[in-house]
PDB file of C-alpha atoms in Angstrom:
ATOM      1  CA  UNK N   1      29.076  10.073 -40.807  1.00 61.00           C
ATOM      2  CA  UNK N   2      31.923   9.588 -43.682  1.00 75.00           C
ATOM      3  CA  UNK N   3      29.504   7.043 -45.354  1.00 79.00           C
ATOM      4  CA  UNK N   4      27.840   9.280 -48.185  1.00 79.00           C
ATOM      5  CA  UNK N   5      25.670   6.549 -48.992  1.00 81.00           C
ATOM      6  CA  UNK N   6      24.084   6.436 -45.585  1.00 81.00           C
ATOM      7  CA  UNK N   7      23.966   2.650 -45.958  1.00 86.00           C
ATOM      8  CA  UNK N   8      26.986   0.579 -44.986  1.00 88.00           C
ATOM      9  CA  UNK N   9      26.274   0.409 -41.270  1.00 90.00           C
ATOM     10  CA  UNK N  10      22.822  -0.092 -41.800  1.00 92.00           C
ATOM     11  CA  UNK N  11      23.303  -3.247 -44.003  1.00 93.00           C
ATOM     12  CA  UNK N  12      26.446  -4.469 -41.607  1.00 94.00           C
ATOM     13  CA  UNK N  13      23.322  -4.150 -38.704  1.00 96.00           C
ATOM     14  CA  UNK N  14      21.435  -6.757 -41.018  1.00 96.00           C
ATOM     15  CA  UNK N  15      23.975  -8.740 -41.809  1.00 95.00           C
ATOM     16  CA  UNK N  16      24.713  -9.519 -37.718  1.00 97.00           C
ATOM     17  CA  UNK N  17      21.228 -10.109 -37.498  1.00 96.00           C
ATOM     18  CA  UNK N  18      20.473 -12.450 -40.078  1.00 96.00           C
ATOM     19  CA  UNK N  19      23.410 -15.073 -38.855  1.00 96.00           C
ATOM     20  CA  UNK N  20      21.518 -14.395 -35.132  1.00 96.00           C
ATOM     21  CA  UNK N  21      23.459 -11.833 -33.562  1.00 97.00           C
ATOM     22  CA  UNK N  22      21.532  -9.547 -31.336  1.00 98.00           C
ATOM     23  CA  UNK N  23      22.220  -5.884 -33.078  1.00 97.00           C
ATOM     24  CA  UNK N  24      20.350  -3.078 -33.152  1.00 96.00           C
ATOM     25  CA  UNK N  25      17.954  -1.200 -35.464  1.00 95.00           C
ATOM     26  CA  UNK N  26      19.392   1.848 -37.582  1.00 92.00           C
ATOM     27  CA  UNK N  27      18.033   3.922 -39.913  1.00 89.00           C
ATOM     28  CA  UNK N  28      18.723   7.447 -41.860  1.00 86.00           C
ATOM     29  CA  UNK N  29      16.204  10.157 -40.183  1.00 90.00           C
ATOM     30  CA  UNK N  30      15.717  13.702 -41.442  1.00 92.00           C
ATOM     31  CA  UNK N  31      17.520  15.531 -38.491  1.00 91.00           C
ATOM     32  CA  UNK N  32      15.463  18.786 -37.613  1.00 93.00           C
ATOM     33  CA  UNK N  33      15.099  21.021 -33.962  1.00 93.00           C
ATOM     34  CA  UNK N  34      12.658  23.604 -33.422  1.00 92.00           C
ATOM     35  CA  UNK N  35      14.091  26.501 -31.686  1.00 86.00           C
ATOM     36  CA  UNK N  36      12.039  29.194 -30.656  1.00 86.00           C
ATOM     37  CA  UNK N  37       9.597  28.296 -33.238  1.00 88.00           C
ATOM     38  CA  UNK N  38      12.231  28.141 -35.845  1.00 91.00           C
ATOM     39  CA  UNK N  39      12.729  24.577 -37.706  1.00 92.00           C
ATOM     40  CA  UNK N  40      16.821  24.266 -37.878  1.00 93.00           C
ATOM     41  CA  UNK N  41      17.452  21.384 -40.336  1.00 93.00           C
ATOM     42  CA  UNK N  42      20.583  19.477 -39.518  1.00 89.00           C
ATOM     43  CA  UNK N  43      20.094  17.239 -42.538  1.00 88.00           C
ATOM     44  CA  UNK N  44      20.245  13.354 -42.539  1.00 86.00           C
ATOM     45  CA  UNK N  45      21.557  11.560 -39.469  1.00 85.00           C
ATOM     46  CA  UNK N  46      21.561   7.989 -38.362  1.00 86.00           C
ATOM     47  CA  UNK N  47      18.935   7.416 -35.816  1.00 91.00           C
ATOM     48  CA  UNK N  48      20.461   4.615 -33.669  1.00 92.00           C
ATOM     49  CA  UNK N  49      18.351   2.184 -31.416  1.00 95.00           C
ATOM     50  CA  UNK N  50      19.738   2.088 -27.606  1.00 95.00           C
ATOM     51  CA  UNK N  51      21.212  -1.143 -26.858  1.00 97.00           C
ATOM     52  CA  UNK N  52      19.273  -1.580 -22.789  1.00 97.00           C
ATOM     53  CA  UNK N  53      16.595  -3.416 -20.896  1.00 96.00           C
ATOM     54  CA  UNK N  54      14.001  -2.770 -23.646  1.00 97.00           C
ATOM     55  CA  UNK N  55      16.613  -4.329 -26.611  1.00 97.00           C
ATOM     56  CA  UNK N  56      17.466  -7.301 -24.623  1.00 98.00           C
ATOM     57  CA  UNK N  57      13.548  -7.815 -24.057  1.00 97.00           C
ATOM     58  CA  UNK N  58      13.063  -7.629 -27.561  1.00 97.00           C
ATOM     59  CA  UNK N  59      15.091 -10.163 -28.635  1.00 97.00           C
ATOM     60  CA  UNK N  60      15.978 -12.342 -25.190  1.00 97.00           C
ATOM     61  CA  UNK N  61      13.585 -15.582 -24.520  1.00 96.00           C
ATOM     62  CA  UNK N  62      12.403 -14.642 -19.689  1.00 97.00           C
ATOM     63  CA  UNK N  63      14.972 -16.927 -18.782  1.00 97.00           C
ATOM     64  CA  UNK N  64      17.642 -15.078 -20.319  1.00 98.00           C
ATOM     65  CA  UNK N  65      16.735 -11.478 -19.308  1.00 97.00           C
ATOM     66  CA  UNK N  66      17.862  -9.420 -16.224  1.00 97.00           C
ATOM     67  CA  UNK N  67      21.559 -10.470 -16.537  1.00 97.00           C
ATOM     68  CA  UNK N  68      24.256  -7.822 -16.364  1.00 98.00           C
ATOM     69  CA  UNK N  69      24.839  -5.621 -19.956  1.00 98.00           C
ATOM     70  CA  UNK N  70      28.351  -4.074 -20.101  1.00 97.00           C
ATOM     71  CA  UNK N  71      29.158  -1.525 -22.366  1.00 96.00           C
ATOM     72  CA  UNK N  72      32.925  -1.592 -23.873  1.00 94.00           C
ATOM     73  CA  UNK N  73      34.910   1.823 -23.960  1.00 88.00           C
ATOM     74  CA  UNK N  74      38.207   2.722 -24.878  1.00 82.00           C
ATOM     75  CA  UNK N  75      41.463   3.999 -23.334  1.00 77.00           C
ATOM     76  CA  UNK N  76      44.644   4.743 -24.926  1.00 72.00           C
ATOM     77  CA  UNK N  77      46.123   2.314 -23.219  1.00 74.00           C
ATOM     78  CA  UNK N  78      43.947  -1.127 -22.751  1.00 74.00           C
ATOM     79  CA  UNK N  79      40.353  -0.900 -23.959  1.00 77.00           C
ATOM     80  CA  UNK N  80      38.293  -3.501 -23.924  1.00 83.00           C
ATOM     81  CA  UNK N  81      40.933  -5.804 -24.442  1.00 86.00           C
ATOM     82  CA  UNK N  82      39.416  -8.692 -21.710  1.00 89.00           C
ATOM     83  CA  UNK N  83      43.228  -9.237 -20.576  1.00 88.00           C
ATOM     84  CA  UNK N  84      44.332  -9.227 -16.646  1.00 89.00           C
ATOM     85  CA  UNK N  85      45.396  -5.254 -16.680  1.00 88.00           C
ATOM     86  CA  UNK N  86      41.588  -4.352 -17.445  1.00 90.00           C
ATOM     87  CA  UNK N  87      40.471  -5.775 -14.144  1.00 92.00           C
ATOM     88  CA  UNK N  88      40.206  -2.602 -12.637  1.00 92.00           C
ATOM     89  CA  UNK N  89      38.147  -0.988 -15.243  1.00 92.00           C
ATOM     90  CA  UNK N  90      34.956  -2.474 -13.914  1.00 95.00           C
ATOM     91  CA  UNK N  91      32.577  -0.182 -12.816  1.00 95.00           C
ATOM     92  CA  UNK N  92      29.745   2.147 -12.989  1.00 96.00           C
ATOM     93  CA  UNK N  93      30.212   5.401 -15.237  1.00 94.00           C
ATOM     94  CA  UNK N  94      29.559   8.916 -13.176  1.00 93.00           C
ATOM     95  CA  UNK N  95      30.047  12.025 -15.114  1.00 91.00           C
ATOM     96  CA  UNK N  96      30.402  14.172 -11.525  1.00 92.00           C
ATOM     97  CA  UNK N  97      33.708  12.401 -10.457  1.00 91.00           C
ATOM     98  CA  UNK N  98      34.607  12.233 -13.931  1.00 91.00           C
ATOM     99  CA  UNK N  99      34.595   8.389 -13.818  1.00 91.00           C
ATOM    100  CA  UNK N 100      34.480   6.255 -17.289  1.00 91.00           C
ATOM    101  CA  UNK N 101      35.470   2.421 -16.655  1.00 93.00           C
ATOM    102  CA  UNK N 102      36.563   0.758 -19.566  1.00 93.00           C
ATOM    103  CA  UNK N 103      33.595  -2.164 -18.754  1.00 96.00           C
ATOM    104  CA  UNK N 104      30.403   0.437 -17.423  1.00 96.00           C
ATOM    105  CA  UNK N 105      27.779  -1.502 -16.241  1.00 98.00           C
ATOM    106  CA  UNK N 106      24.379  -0.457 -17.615  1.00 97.00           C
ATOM    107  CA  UNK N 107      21.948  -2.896 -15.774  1.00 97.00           C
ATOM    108  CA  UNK N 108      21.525  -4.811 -12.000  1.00 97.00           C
ATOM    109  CA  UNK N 109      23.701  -1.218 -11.290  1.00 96.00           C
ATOM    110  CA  UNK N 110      22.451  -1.396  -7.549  1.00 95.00           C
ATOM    111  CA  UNK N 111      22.861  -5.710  -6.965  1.00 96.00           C
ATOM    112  CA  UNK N 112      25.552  -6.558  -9.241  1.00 97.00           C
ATOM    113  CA  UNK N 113      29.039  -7.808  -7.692  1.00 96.00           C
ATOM    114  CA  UNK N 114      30.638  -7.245 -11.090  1.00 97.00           C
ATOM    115  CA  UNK N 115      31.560 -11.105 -10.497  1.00 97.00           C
ATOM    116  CA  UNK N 116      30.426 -12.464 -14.223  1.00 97.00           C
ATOM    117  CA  UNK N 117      32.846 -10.060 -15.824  1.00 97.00           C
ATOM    118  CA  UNK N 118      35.964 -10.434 -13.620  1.00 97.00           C
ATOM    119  CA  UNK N 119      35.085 -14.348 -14.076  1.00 96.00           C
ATOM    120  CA  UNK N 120      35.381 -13.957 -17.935  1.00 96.00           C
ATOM    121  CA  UNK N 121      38.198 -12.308 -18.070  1.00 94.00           C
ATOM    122  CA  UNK N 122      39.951 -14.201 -15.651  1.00 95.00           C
ATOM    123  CA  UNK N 123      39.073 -17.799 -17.101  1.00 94.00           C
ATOM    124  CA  UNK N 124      39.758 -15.946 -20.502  1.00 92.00           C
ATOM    125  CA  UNK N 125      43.634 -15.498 -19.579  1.00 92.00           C
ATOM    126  CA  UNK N 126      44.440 -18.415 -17.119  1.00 91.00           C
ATOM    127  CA  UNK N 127      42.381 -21.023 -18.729  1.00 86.00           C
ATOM    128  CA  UNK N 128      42.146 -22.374 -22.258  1.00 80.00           C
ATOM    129  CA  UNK N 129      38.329 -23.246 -21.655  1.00 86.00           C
ATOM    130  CA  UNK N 130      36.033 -20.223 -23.488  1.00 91.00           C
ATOM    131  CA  UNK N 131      33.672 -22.370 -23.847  1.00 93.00           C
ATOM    132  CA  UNK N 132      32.537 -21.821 -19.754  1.00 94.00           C
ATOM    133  CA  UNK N 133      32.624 -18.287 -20.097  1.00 96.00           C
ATOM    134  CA  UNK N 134      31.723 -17.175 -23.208  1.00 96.00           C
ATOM    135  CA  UNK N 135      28.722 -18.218 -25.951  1.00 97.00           C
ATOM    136  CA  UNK N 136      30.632 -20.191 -28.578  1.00 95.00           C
ATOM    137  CA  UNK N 137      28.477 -20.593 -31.432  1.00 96.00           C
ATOM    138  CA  UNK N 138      27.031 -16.766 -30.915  1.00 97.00           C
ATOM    139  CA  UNK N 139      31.088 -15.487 -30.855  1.00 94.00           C
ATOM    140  CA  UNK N 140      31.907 -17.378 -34.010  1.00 94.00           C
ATOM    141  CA  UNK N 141      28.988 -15.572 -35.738  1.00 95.00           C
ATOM    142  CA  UNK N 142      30.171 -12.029 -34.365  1.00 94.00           C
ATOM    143  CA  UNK N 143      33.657 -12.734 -35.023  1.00 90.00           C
ATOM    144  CA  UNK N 144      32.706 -13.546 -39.163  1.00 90.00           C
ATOM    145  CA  UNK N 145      30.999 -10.850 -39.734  1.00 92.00           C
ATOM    146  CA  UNK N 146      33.474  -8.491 -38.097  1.00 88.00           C
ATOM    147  CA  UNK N 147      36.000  -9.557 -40.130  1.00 86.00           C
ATOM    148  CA  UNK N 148      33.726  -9.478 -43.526  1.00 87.00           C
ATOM    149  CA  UNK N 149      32.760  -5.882 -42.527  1.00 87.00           C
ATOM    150  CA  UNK N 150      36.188  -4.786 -42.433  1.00 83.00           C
ATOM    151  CA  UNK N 151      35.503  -2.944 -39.404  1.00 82.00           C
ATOM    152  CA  UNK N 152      38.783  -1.455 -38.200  1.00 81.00           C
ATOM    153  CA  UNK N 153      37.209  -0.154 -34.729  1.00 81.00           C
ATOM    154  CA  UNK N 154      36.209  -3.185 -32.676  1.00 83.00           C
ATOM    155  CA  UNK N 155      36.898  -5.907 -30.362  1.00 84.00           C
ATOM    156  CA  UNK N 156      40.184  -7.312 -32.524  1.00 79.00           C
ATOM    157  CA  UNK N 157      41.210  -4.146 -33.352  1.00 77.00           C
ATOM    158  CA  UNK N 158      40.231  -1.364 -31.163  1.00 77.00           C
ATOM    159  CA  UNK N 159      39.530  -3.042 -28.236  1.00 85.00           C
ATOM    160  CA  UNK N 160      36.045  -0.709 -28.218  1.00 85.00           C
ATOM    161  CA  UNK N 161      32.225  -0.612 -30.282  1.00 89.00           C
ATOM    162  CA  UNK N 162      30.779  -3.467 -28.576  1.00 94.00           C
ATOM    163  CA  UNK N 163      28.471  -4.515 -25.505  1.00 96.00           C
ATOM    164  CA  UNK N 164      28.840  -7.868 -23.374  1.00 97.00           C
ATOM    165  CA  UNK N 165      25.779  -9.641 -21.870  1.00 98.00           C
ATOM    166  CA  UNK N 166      26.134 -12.258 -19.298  1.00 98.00           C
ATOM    167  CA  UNK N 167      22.184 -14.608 -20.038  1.00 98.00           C
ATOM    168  CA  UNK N 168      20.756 -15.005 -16.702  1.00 97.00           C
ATOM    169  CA  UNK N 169      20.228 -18.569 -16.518  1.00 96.00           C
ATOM    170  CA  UNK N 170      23.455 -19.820 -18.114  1.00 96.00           C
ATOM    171  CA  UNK N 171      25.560 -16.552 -17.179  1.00 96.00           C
ATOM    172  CA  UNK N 172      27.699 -17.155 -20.312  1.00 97.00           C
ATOM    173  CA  UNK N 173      28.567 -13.694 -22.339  1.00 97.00           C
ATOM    174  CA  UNK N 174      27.277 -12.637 -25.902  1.00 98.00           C
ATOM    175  CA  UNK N 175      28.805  -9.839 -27.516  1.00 97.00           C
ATOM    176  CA  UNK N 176      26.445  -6.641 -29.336  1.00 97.00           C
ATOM    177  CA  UNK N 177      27.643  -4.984 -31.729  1.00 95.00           C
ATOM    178  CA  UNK N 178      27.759  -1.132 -32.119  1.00 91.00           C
ATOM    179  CA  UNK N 179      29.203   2.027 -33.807  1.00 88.00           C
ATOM    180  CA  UNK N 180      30.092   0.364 -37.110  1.00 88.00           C
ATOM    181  CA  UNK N 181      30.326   3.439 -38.922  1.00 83.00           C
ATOM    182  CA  UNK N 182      33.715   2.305 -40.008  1.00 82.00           C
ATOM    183  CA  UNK N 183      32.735  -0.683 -42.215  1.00 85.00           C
ATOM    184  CA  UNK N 184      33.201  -1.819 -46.061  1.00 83.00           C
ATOM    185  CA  UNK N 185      35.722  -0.044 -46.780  1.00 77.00           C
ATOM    186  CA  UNK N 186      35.171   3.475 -44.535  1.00 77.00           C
ATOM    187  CA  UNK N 187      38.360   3.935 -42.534  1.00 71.00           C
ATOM    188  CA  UNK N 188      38.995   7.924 -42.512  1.00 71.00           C
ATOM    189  CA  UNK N 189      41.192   8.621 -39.552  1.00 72.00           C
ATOM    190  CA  UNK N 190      42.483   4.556 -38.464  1.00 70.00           C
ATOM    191  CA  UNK N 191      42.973   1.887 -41.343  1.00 74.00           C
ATOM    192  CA  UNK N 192      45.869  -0.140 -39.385  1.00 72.00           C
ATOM    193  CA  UNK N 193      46.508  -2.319 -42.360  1.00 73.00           C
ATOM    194  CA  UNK N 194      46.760   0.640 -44.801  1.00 74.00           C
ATOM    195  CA  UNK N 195      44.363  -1.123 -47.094  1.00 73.00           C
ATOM    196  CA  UNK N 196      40.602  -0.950 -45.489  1.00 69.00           C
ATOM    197  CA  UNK N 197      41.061  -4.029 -43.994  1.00 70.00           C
ATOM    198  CA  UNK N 198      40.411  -6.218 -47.188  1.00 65.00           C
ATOM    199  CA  UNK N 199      43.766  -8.536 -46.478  1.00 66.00           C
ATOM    200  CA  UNK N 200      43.344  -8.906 -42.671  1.00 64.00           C
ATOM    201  CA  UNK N 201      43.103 -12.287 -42.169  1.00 65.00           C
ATOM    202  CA  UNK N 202      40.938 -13.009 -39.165  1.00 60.00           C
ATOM    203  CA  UNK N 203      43.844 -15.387 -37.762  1.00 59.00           C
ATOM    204  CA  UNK N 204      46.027 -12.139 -37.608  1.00 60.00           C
ATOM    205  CA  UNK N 205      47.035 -11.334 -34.167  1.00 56.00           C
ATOM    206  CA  UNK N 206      47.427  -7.122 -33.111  1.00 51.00           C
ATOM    207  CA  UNK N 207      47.939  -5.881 -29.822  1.00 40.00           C
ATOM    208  CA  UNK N 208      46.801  -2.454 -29.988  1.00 36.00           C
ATOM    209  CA  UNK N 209      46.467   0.913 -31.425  1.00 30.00           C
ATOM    210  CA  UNK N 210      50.343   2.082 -31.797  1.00 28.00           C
TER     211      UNK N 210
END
């Protein structure tokens, strides 16, 4: 963690949370492992909460539960950039193979059809209707505070650091954020607009990492 303070991502967390975007807990922890009956102290850590069935029960109302929960990766050359050439980065991660789709499904792994996410990004390139596909009210709310965050590794400019959940009953998608480590100001090793992000105006349009 570059964040000597141990707070920024902690308070960018809250911040999702308190304009109703589904995020998860964090907090510092005291890092320690016994081995051998010898404490090892690894010193402060974040300890993250796992973004799964249990989170979505947590925060979901029944009728929205047991959709399909995507996790978002990265790849040098599309990410998680929902346009037409990530269609074939839907899948199921394996570490035997090695397999890593860009889009790795995390729930519904043995009924899913993958059809909700090839519907959203579909509709999301050849139609100029979001509103079918995607949450509009949630989005607007994770868009803002992406862009106050200054986050320089996420959906608008990494194309990675997020989850998409399709609700059951409406099968619309709502976006969850994670690994903000990179936030209010922390950049270390990609700060695209040389300046932390505090003049990127959330109508700017990038493509990808170059």
């Amino acid at each position: 963690v570059k964040d000597e303070t141990y707070s920024r991502e902690y308070w960018v967390y809250d911040m999702f949370r308190s304009f109703g975007v589904l995020a998860p807990n964090i907090t510092p922890v005291n890092f320690k492992i016994n081995y051998s009956g010898q404490l090892e102290n690894f010193g402060v850590v974040y300890a993250l909460e796992t973004v799964d069935d249990l989170f979505l029960e947590k925060r979901l109302s029944t009728k929205h539960l047991e959709g399909d929960l995507y996790k978002v990766g990265w790849d040098h050359q599309y990410g998680g950039n929902l346009t037409l050439d990530t269609l074939d980065r839907i899948g199921i991660e394996d570490e035997n193979i090695p397999y890593f789709p860009v889009y790795d499904l995390k729930t519904n792994k043995k009924t899913s059809d993958h059809s909700h996410m090839r519907n959203l990004i579909l509709k999301l390139n050849n139609e100029n209707r979001p509103g079918d596909v995607v949450h509009l009210d949630y989005y607007i709310a994770f868009e803002a505070v992406s862009f106050l965050s200054g986050n320089p590794d996420d959906l608008r400019n990494h194309f990675n650091n997020y989850y998409i959940y399709f609700l059951k009953d409406s099968g619309l998608a709502i976006f969850i954020p994670y690994d903000y480590d990179r936030t209010m100001g922390i950049n270390w090793d990609w700060n695209p607009t040389g300046n932390a992000m505090t003049s990127y105006s959330p109508y700017t349009k990038r493509t990808t990492m170059g």
